[in-house]
Short mmCIF file of N, CA and C in Angstrom, two decimals:
data_model
loop_
_atom_site.label_atom_id
_atom_site.label_comp_id
_atom_site.label_asym_id
_atom_site.label_seq_id
_atom_site.Cartn_x
_atom_site.Cartn_y
_atom_site.Cartn_z
N MET Y 1 -73.63 108.35 7.64
CA MET Y 1 -73.33 109.64 8.29
C MET Y 1 -71.98 110.20 7.78
N GLY Y 2 -71.06 109.28 7.45
CA GLY Y 2 -69.76 109.71 6.98
C GLY Y 2 -69.92 110.52 5.65
N ASP Y 3 -70.78 110.00 4.77
CA ASP Y 3 -71.01 110.76 3.48
C ASP Y 3 -71.54 112.16 3.73
N VAL Y 4 -72.48 112.24 4.67
CA VAL Y 4 -73.08 113.56 4.98
C VAL Y 4 -71.99 114.51 5.52
N MET Y 5 -71.25 114.05 6.49
CA MET Y 5 -70.26 114.90 7.11
C MET Y 5 -69.16 115.27 6.18
N GLY Y 6 -68.79 114.25 5.35
CA GLY Y 6 -67.75 114.49 4.36
C GLY Y 6 -68.16 115.55 3.33
N TYR Y 7 -69.40 115.40 2.84
CA TYR Y 7 -69.84 116.39 1.85
C TYR Y 7 -69.86 117.80 2.42
N PHE Y 8 -70.52 117.98 3.58
CA PHE Y 8 -70.60 119.35 4.13
C PHE Y 8 -69.27 119.89 4.56
N ALA Y 9 -68.38 119.02 5.01
CA ALA Y 9 -67.00 119.52 5.38
C ALA Y 9 -66.15 119.93 4.18
N GLU Y 10 -66.44 119.30 3.03
CA GLU Y 10 -65.61 119.54 1.85
C GLU Y 10 -66.40 120.21 0.70
N ARG Y 11 -67.58 120.72 1.03
CA ARG Y 11 -68.44 121.35 0.01
C ARG Y 11 -67.72 122.53 -0.65
N GLY Y 12 -66.96 123.26 0.12
CA GLY Y 12 -66.34 124.47 -0.37
C GLY Y 12 -67.25 125.67 -0.27
N THR Y 13 -66.86 126.72 -0.99
CA THR Y 13 -67.63 127.98 -0.94
C THR Y 13 -68.07 128.34 -2.39
N LEU Y 14 -68.83 129.33 -2.50
CA LEU Y 14 -69.28 129.82 -3.83
C LEU Y 14 -68.06 130.16 -4.66
N ASP Y 15 -67.10 130.80 -4.04
CA ASP Y 15 -65.84 131.18 -4.78
C ASP Y 15 -64.91 130.04 -5.01
N ALA Y 16 -64.95 129.03 -4.15
CA ALA Y 16 -64.00 127.87 -4.26
C ALA Y 16 -64.77 126.60 -3.95
N PRO Y 17 -65.59 126.16 -4.90
CA PRO Y 17 -66.41 124.92 -4.67
C PRO Y 17 -65.47 123.73 -4.51
N GLY Y 18 -65.96 122.78 -3.71
CA GLY Y 18 -65.27 121.51 -3.50
C GLY Y 18 -65.40 120.58 -4.66
N ARG Y 19 -64.66 119.44 -4.62
CA ARG Y 19 -64.68 118.50 -5.71
C ARG Y 19 -66.08 117.94 -6.02
N ILE Y 20 -66.84 117.57 -5.02
CA ILE Y 20 -68.14 117.00 -5.27
C ILE Y 20 -69.05 118.05 -5.95
N VAL Y 21 -69.07 119.26 -5.40
CA VAL Y 21 -69.85 120.33 -6.03
C VAL Y 21 -69.46 120.56 -7.48
N GLU Y 22 -68.16 120.62 -7.70
CA GLU Y 22 -67.69 120.84 -9.07
C GLU Y 22 -68.16 119.73 -10.03
N ARG Y 23 -68.09 118.50 -9.52
CA ARG Y 23 -68.44 117.36 -10.39
C ARG Y 23 -69.93 117.36 -10.67
N ILE Y 24 -70.77 117.58 -9.68
CA ILE Y 24 -72.21 117.58 -9.86
C ILE Y 24 -72.65 118.81 -10.69
N ALA Y 25 -72.03 119.99 -10.40
CA ALA Y 25 -72.37 121.20 -11.11
C ALA Y 25 -72.00 120.97 -12.61
N GLY Y 26 -70.85 120.36 -12.87
CA GLY Y 26 -70.45 120.10 -14.23
C GLY Y 26 -71.38 119.16 -14.95
N SER Y 27 -71.86 118.14 -14.26
CA SER Y 27 -72.85 117.21 -14.87
C SER Y 27 -74.16 117.91 -15.15
N ILE Y 28 -74.61 118.77 -14.24
CA ILE Y 28 -75.81 119.58 -14.49
C ILE Y 28 -75.66 120.44 -15.68
N ASP Y 29 -74.49 121.15 -15.77
CA ASP Y 29 -74.26 122.03 -16.90
C ASP Y 29 -74.31 121.24 -18.22
N GLU Y 30 -73.71 120.10 -18.25
CA GLU Y 30 -73.66 119.28 -19.42
C GLU Y 30 -75.08 118.81 -19.80
N ALA Y 31 -75.84 118.39 -18.80
CA ALA Y 31 -77.21 117.92 -19.08
C ALA Y 31 -78.04 119.09 -19.57
N ALA Y 32 -77.86 120.28 -19.03
CA ALA Y 32 -78.58 121.48 -19.47
C ALA Y 32 -78.29 121.77 -20.94
N ARG Y 33 -77.04 121.70 -21.27
CA ARG Y 33 -76.61 121.96 -22.73
C ARG Y 33 -77.28 120.91 -23.62
N ASP Y 34 -77.22 119.66 -23.25
CA ASP Y 34 -77.80 118.58 -24.04
C ASP Y 34 -79.31 118.74 -24.21
N ALA Y 35 -80.00 119.07 -23.10
CA ALA Y 35 -81.42 119.29 -23.19
C ALA Y 35 -81.77 120.43 -24.09
N ALA Y 36 -80.99 121.51 -23.98
CA ALA Y 36 -81.26 122.70 -24.81
C ALA Y 36 -81.03 122.39 -26.29
N LEU Y 37 -79.99 121.60 -26.60
CA LEU Y 37 -79.69 121.24 -27.99
C LEU Y 37 -80.84 120.38 -28.56
N ARG Y 38 -81.40 119.50 -27.73
CA ARG Y 38 -82.45 118.59 -28.21
C ARG Y 38 -83.82 119.23 -28.10
N GLY Y 39 -83.93 120.37 -27.43
CA GLY Y 39 -85.20 120.98 -27.22
C GLY Y 39 -86.09 120.17 -26.29
N GLU Y 40 -85.44 119.52 -25.27
CA GLU Y 40 -86.14 118.68 -24.33
C GLU Y 40 -86.12 119.30 -22.94
N PRO Y 41 -87.06 118.93 -22.11
CA PRO Y 41 -87.04 119.45 -20.76
C PRO Y 41 -85.84 118.83 -19.97
N LEU Y 42 -85.32 119.59 -19.00
CA LEU Y 42 -84.26 119.08 -18.16
C LEU Y 42 -84.90 118.52 -16.87
N VAL Y 43 -84.69 117.21 -16.71
CA VAL Y 43 -85.24 116.49 -15.57
C VAL Y 43 -84.07 115.89 -14.77
N ILE Y 44 -84.09 116.12 -13.46
CA ILE Y 44 -83.04 115.48 -12.60
C ILE Y 44 -83.75 114.59 -11.57
N LEU Y 45 -83.28 113.37 -11.50
CA LEU Y 45 -83.79 112.43 -10.50
C LEU Y 45 -82.59 112.11 -9.56
N ALA Y 46 -82.76 112.35 -8.28
CA ALA Y 46 -81.62 112.17 -7.34
C ALA Y 46 -82.18 111.44 -6.10
N HIS Y 47 -81.36 110.42 -5.68
CA HIS Y 47 -81.75 109.61 -4.52
C HIS Y 47 -80.85 109.94 -3.32
N SER Y 48 -81.44 109.98 -2.16
CA SER Y 48 -80.73 110.00 -0.88
C SER Y 48 -79.78 111.24 -0.87
N MET Y 49 -78.55 110.97 -0.46
CA MET Y 49 -77.57 112.11 -0.36
C MET Y 49 -77.42 112.84 -1.71
N GLY Y 50 -77.60 112.14 -2.79
CA GLY Y 50 -77.57 112.81 -4.11
C GLY Y 50 -78.59 113.91 -4.23
N GLY Y 51 -79.78 113.69 -3.70
CA GLY Y 51 -80.77 114.74 -3.71
C GLY Y 51 -80.40 115.91 -2.85
N ASN Y 52 -79.78 115.70 -1.74
CA ASN Y 52 -79.26 116.80 -0.90
C ASN Y 52 -78.24 117.61 -1.62
N ILE Y 53 -77.32 116.93 -2.31
CA ILE Y 53 -76.23 117.57 -3.04
C ILE Y 53 -76.79 118.35 -4.17
N VAL Y 54 -77.69 117.75 -4.95
CA VAL Y 54 -78.29 118.46 -6.11
C VAL Y 54 -79.05 119.68 -5.61
N HIS Y 55 -79.79 119.60 -4.52
CA HIS Y 55 -80.51 120.75 -4.00
C HIS Y 55 -79.48 121.84 -3.65
N ASP Y 56 -78.42 121.50 -2.97
CA ASP Y 56 -77.43 122.48 -2.59
C ASP Y 56 -76.77 123.14 -3.80
N VAL Y 57 -76.48 122.32 -4.80
CA VAL Y 57 -75.85 122.85 -6.03
C VAL Y 57 -76.81 123.75 -6.76
N LEU Y 58 -78.06 123.34 -6.95
CA LEU Y 58 -79.03 124.13 -7.70
C LEU Y 58 -79.32 125.44 -6.96
N SER Y 59 -79.44 125.40 -5.69
CA SER Y 59 -79.88 126.59 -4.93
C SER Y 59 -78.77 127.60 -4.68
N ALA Y 60 -77.50 127.14 -4.66
CA ALA Y 60 -76.46 128.05 -4.35
C ALA Y 60 -75.35 128.18 -5.47
N PHE Y 61 -74.96 127.06 -6.05
CA PHE Y 61 -73.84 127.05 -6.96
C PHE Y 61 -74.24 127.18 -8.39
N ARG Y 62 -75.47 126.75 -8.74
CA ARG Y 62 -75.97 126.84 -10.13
C ARG Y 62 -77.42 127.41 -10.20
N PRO Y 63 -77.64 128.56 -9.57
CA PRO Y 63 -79.03 129.11 -9.55
C PRO Y 63 -79.47 129.58 -10.89
N ASP Y 64 -78.52 129.65 -11.86
CA ASP Y 64 -78.88 130.18 -13.21
C ASP Y 64 -79.28 129.03 -14.17
N VAL Y 65 -79.12 127.81 -13.77
CA VAL Y 65 -79.52 126.69 -14.60
C VAL Y 65 -80.95 126.32 -14.35
N ARG Y 66 -81.76 126.37 -15.42
CA ARG Y 66 -83.20 126.11 -15.30
C ARG Y 66 -83.45 124.60 -15.37
N ILE Y 67 -84.14 124.07 -14.32
CA ILE Y 67 -84.48 122.67 -14.27
C ILE Y 67 -85.97 122.57 -14.38
N ASP Y 68 -86.49 121.88 -15.34
CA ASP Y 68 -87.90 121.73 -15.53
C ASP Y 68 -88.55 120.90 -14.38
N LEU Y 69 -87.90 119.78 -14.08
CA LEU Y 69 -88.44 118.91 -13.11
C LEU Y 69 -87.31 118.37 -12.24
N LEU Y 70 -87.43 118.49 -10.92
CA LEU Y 70 -86.54 117.89 -9.98
C LEU Y 70 -87.30 116.83 -9.25
N VAL Y 71 -86.76 115.58 -9.20
CA VAL Y 71 -87.38 114.51 -8.44
C VAL Y 71 -86.34 114.05 -7.40
N THR Y 72 -86.63 114.34 -6.14
CA THR Y 72 -85.79 113.86 -5.10
C THR Y 72 -86.46 112.64 -4.44
N VAL Y 73 -85.67 111.60 -4.15
CA VAL Y 73 -86.25 110.32 -3.72
C VAL Y 73 -85.48 109.89 -2.45
N GLY Y 74 -86.24 109.68 -1.36
CA GLY Y 74 -85.58 109.19 -0.16
C GLY Y 74 -84.51 110.07 0.39
N THR Y 75 -84.79 111.44 0.35
CA THR Y 75 -83.75 112.37 0.73
C THR Y 75 -84.01 112.93 2.14
N GLN Y 76 -83.05 113.71 2.55
CA GLN Y 76 -83.07 114.35 3.85
C GLN Y 76 -83.10 115.88 3.63
N VAL Y 77 -83.60 116.33 2.45
CA VAL Y 77 -83.52 117.76 2.11
C VAL Y 77 -84.34 118.60 3.13
N GLY Y 78 -85.51 118.15 3.52
CA GLY Y 78 -86.33 118.84 4.51
C GLY Y 78 -85.59 118.96 5.84
N LEU Y 79 -85.01 117.87 6.30
CA LEU Y 79 -84.28 117.88 7.57
C LEU Y 79 -83.07 118.81 7.50
N PHE Y 80 -82.27 118.70 6.42
CA PHE Y 80 -81.03 119.47 6.29
C PHE Y 80 -81.37 120.95 6.22
N GLU Y 81 -82.52 121.31 5.58
CA GLU Y 81 -82.89 122.71 5.54
C GLU Y 81 -83.28 123.18 6.98
N GLU Y 82 -83.99 122.34 7.70
CA GLU Y 82 -84.36 122.69 9.07
C GLU Y 82 -83.10 122.85 9.91
N LEU Y 83 -82.09 122.12 9.67
CA LEU Y 83 -80.80 122.24 10.38
C LEU Y 83 -79.98 123.35 9.82
N LYS Y 84 -80.40 123.99 8.70
CA LYS Y 84 -79.64 125.10 8.02
C LYS Y 84 -78.30 124.70 7.54
N LEU Y 85 -78.24 123.52 6.90
CA LEU Y 85 -76.94 122.96 6.44
C LEU Y 85 -76.61 123.37 5.01
N PHE Y 86 -77.57 123.87 4.20
CA PHE Y 86 -77.33 124.14 2.85
C PHE Y 86 -76.66 125.55 2.68
N ALA Y 87 -75.93 125.71 1.64
CA ALA Y 87 -75.22 127.00 1.38
C ALA Y 87 -76.25 128.16 1.21
N SER Y 88 -77.45 127.80 0.74
CA SER Y 88 -78.49 128.84 0.56
C SER Y 88 -79.43 128.97 1.75
N SER Y 89 -79.24 128.17 2.78
CA SER Y 89 -80.14 128.26 3.91
C SER Y 89 -80.16 129.65 4.58
N ASP Y 90 -81.37 130.12 4.87
CA ASP Y 90 -81.54 131.43 5.49
C ASP Y 90 -81.97 131.17 6.92
N HIS Y 91 -81.07 131.55 7.84
CA HIS Y 91 -81.32 131.32 9.26
C HIS Y 91 -82.47 132.09 9.82
N LYS Y 92 -82.97 133.08 9.07
CA LYS Y 92 -84.08 133.92 9.49
C LYS Y 92 -85.44 133.30 9.07
N VAL Y 93 -85.43 132.20 8.35
CA VAL Y 93 -86.62 131.53 7.89
C VAL Y 93 -86.73 130.15 8.59
N PRO Y 94 -87.79 129.78 9.15
CA PRO Y 94 -89.10 130.41 9.05
C PRO Y 94 -89.28 131.57 10.03
N ASN Y 95 -90.24 132.39 9.63
CA ASN Y 95 -90.60 133.56 10.51
C ASN Y 95 -92.09 133.90 10.27
N ALA Y 96 -92.58 134.88 10.85
CA ALA Y 96 -94.01 135.20 10.73
C ALA Y 96 -94.42 135.54 9.31
N TYR Y 97 -93.49 136.03 8.53
CA TYR Y 97 -93.81 136.47 7.15
C TYR Y 97 -93.46 135.37 6.12
N ARG Y 98 -92.48 134.53 6.45
CA ARG Y 98 -92.12 133.46 5.53
C ARG Y 98 -92.03 132.17 6.32
N PRO Y 99 -93.18 131.45 6.35
CA PRO Y 99 -93.21 130.22 7.19
C PRO Y 99 -92.38 129.07 6.60
N LYS Y 100 -92.08 129.14 5.31
CA LYS Y 100 -91.31 128.11 4.63
C LYS Y 100 -90.15 128.73 3.89
N ALA Y 101 -89.07 127.88 3.75
CA ALA Y 101 -87.96 128.25 2.91
C ALA Y 101 -88.40 128.22 1.45
N ALA Y 102 -87.77 128.99 0.64
CA ALA Y 102 -88.10 128.96 -0.83
C ALA Y 102 -87.41 127.78 -1.49
N ALA Y 103 -88.18 127.12 -2.34
CA ALA Y 103 -87.58 126.11 -3.18
C ALA Y 103 -86.64 126.81 -4.17
N PRO Y 104 -85.66 126.11 -4.70
CA PRO Y 104 -84.77 126.77 -5.66
C PRO Y 104 -85.63 127.43 -6.78
N PRO Y 105 -85.49 128.71 -7.00
CA PRO Y 105 -86.28 129.41 -8.01
C PRO Y 105 -86.09 128.97 -9.47
N ASN Y 106 -84.98 128.28 -9.66
CA ASN Y 106 -84.65 127.78 -11.01
C ASN Y 106 -85.28 126.42 -11.34
N VAL Y 107 -86.04 125.88 -10.34
CA VAL Y 107 -86.72 124.58 -10.53
C VAL Y 107 -88.16 124.81 -10.81
N GLY Y 108 -88.65 124.36 -11.97
CA GLY Y 108 -90.02 124.53 -12.34
C GLY Y 108 -91.01 123.73 -11.48
N ARG Y 109 -90.70 122.46 -11.26
CA ARG Y 109 -91.49 121.57 -10.44
C ARG Y 109 -90.61 120.64 -9.67
N TRP Y 110 -90.98 120.40 -8.41
CA TRP Y 110 -90.19 119.63 -7.49
C TRP Y 110 -91.09 118.58 -6.83
N LEU Y 111 -90.81 117.33 -7.18
CA LEU Y 111 -91.46 116.20 -6.50
C LEU Y 111 -90.51 115.55 -5.55
N ASN Y 112 -90.90 115.43 -4.32
CA ASN Y 112 -90.08 114.75 -3.33
C ASN Y 112 -90.79 113.46 -2.90
N VAL Y 113 -90.20 112.37 -3.27
CA VAL Y 113 -90.78 111.03 -3.04
C VAL Y 113 -90.25 110.45 -1.74
N LEU Y 114 -91.19 109.94 -0.91
CA LEU Y 114 -90.74 109.31 0.33
C LEU Y 114 -91.62 108.15 0.67
N ASP Y 115 -91.06 107.17 1.33
CA ASP Y 115 -91.75 106.01 1.90
C ASP Y 115 -91.77 106.27 3.42
N ARG Y 116 -92.89 106.26 4.02
CA ARG Y 116 -92.97 106.54 5.46
C ARG Y 116 -92.23 105.51 6.30
N SER Y 117 -91.90 104.33 5.67
CA SER Y 117 -91.09 103.30 6.35
C SER Y 117 -89.61 103.50 6.16
N ASP Y 118 -89.23 104.46 5.40
CA ASP Y 118 -87.85 104.76 5.13
C ASP Y 118 -87.34 105.77 6.20
N PRO Y 119 -86.41 105.29 7.10
CA PRO Y 119 -85.96 106.18 8.18
C PRO Y 119 -85.07 107.28 7.70
N LEU Y 120 -84.63 107.25 6.43
CA LEU Y 120 -83.77 108.27 5.85
C LEU Y 120 -84.46 109.21 4.93
N ALA Y 121 -85.79 109.10 4.79
CA ALA Y 121 -86.54 109.93 3.88
C ALA Y 121 -87.34 110.89 4.72
N PHE Y 122 -87.32 112.17 4.31
CA PHE Y 122 -88.04 113.26 5.06
C PHE Y 122 -88.90 114.03 4.03
N ALA Y 123 -90.01 114.53 4.54
CA ALA Y 123 -90.89 115.39 3.77
C ALA Y 123 -90.16 116.69 3.47
N ALA Y 124 -90.49 117.25 2.31
CA ALA Y 124 -89.97 118.57 1.94
C ALA Y 124 -91.02 119.65 1.92
N ALA Y 125 -92.27 119.24 1.62
CA ALA Y 125 -93.36 120.22 1.50
C ALA Y 125 -93.63 121.04 2.76
N PRO Y 126 -93.54 120.47 3.95
CA PRO Y 126 -93.73 121.29 5.14
C PRO Y 126 -92.66 122.34 5.38
N VAL Y 127 -91.48 122.16 4.68
CA VAL Y 127 -90.32 123.02 4.90
C VAL Y 127 -90.13 123.99 3.75
N PHE Y 128 -90.41 123.52 2.52
CA PHE Y 128 -90.14 124.35 1.35
C PHE Y 128 -91.44 124.75 0.59
N ALA Y 129 -91.63 125.97 0.35
CA ALA Y 129 -92.70 126.44 -0.51
C ALA Y 129 -92.36 125.99 -1.92
N GLY Y 130 -93.33 125.28 -2.54
CA GLY Y 130 -93.13 124.83 -3.86
C GLY Y 130 -92.76 123.38 -4.02
N ALA Y 131 -92.39 122.72 -2.92
CA ALA Y 131 -92.12 121.26 -3.03
C ALA Y 131 -93.38 120.47 -2.87
N GLU Y 132 -93.47 119.39 -3.60
CA GLU Y 132 -94.66 118.52 -3.57
C GLU Y 132 -94.15 117.13 -3.09
N ASP Y 133 -94.66 116.73 -1.91
CA ASP Y 133 -94.32 115.40 -1.39
C ASP Y 133 -95.24 114.32 -2.02
N VAL Y 134 -94.63 113.24 -2.46
CA VAL Y 134 -95.36 112.11 -2.99
C VAL Y 134 -94.98 110.90 -2.11
N VAL Y 135 -95.98 110.31 -1.52
CA VAL Y 135 -95.72 109.13 -0.66
C VAL Y 135 -95.83 107.87 -1.53
N PHE Y 136 -94.78 107.10 -1.45
CA PHE Y 136 -94.74 105.82 -2.20
C PHE Y 136 -94.33 104.69 -1.27
N ARG Y 137 -95.14 103.67 -1.16
CA ARG Y 137 -94.78 102.54 -0.36
C ARG Y 137 -93.95 101.56 -1.18
N THR Y 138 -92.70 101.38 -0.82
CA THR Y 138 -91.83 100.51 -1.56
C THR Y 138 -92.19 99.05 -1.32
N GLY Y 139 -92.62 98.70 -0.10
CA GLY Y 139 -92.86 97.31 0.26
C GLY Y 139 -91.58 96.56 0.52
N ALA Y 140 -90.44 97.24 0.45
CA ALA Y 140 -89.15 96.58 0.67
C ALA Y 140 -88.84 96.51 2.18
N TRP Y 141 -88.11 95.49 2.60
CA TRP Y 141 -87.72 95.37 3.97
C TRP Y 141 -86.82 96.52 4.39
N TRP Y 142 -85.98 97.04 3.49
CA TRP Y 142 -85.18 98.21 3.68
C TRP Y 142 -85.61 99.25 2.68
N ALA Y 143 -86.61 100.00 3.08
CA ALA Y 143 -87.30 100.91 2.18
C ALA Y 143 -86.37 101.88 1.44
N HIS Y 144 -85.28 102.25 2.07
CA HIS Y 144 -84.43 103.29 1.48
C HIS Y 144 -83.85 102.92 0.13
N THR Y 145 -83.65 101.62 -0.08
CA THR Y 145 -83.15 101.23 -1.40
C THR Y 145 -84.21 100.60 -2.30
N GLY Y 146 -85.42 100.57 -1.76
CA GLY Y 146 -86.54 99.91 -2.51
C GLY Y 146 -87.18 100.72 -3.59
N TYR Y 147 -86.99 102.01 -3.64
CA TYR Y 147 -87.60 102.89 -4.63
C TYR Y 147 -87.18 102.51 -6.04
N LEU Y 148 -85.88 102.59 -6.25
CA LEU Y 148 -85.35 102.52 -7.63
C LEU Y 148 -85.35 101.10 -8.20
N THR Y 149 -85.57 100.11 -7.34
CA THR Y 149 -85.65 98.73 -7.86
C THR Y 149 -87.08 98.27 -8.05
N SER Y 150 -88.03 99.17 -7.76
CA SER Y 150 -89.44 98.84 -7.90
C SER Y 150 -89.99 99.24 -9.29
N CYS Y 151 -90.51 98.29 -9.99
CA CYS Y 151 -91.12 98.62 -11.30
C CYS Y 151 -92.31 99.53 -11.12
N ASP Y 152 -93.08 99.28 -10.03
CA ASP Y 152 -94.23 100.14 -9.72
C ASP Y 152 -93.83 101.60 -9.54
N PHE Y 153 -92.67 101.77 -8.85
CA PHE Y 153 -92.19 103.13 -8.66
C PHE Y 153 -91.99 103.88 -9.96
N HIS Y 154 -91.34 103.21 -10.88
CA HIS Y 154 -91.02 103.80 -12.18
C HIS Y 154 -92.30 104.12 -12.97
N SER Y 155 -93.25 103.21 -12.98
CA SER Y 155 -94.45 103.39 -13.73
C SER Y 155 -95.29 104.54 -13.07
N ARG Y 156 -95.38 104.57 -11.75
CA ARG Y 156 -96.13 105.63 -11.11
C ARG Y 156 -95.43 107.00 -11.27
N LEU Y 157 -94.15 107.00 -11.25
CA LEU Y 157 -93.39 108.23 -11.46
C LEU Y 157 -93.60 108.77 -12.87
N ALA Y 158 -93.65 107.85 -13.85
CA ALA Y 158 -93.83 108.23 -15.24
C ALA Y 158 -95.23 108.88 -15.40
N ARG Y 159 -96.19 108.27 -14.77
CA ARG Y 159 -97.55 108.84 -14.82
C ARG Y 159 -97.60 110.19 -14.20
N ARG Y 160 -97.00 110.33 -13.04
CA ARG Y 160 -97.00 111.60 -12.28
C ARG Y 160 -96.23 112.70 -13.06
N VAL Y 161 -95.13 112.33 -13.64
CA VAL Y 161 -94.34 113.28 -14.43
C VAL Y 161 -95.11 113.79 -15.62
N GLY Y 162 -95.93 112.90 -16.20
CA GLY Y 162 -96.72 113.24 -17.37
C GLY Y 162 -97.87 114.26 -17.05
N GLN Y 163 -98.16 114.45 -15.78
CA GLN Y 163 -99.22 115.42 -15.38
C GLN Y 163 -98.76 116.82 -15.72
N PRO Y 164 -99.65 117.68 -16.16
CA PRO Y 164 -99.28 119.09 -16.39
C PRO Y 164 -98.93 119.81 -15.11
N THR Y 165 -98.09 120.77 -15.22
CA THR Y 165 -97.67 121.50 -14.01
C THR Y 165 -98.60 122.69 -13.79
#
């Protein structure tokens, strides 16, 4: 919880971003330049609070950077949007005309991976138009850290990423 409160307390504003936003935004900018130079797609994989920060940065601080694929894993993005914690959160959504928040428009495809046994992982598809939830059972006693250490996770993700959008 300290990481969550620390990030949101020190996120900064669009005019004066905080240290974490500047660092992540700078890394995204660098990755975008490298991908463009190589003619490769830009793919971001972010776990837990990292996924929340990446979503916040892409949706508010770097809406001009095109991401081909965003993979969030074990994140609270859906919950934090429902709580309206993101810089881009619209307090008027959901409503009768827009039942879901918009996914960042600069993201081509968004996969949100969650294990139903992970108490820190939340679905994004019920909250965001354009998000695709992928349920993955880690089989780990503490599912939150089980994704990235699972060989099966990586092979299944590679197959899923290879699917056409």
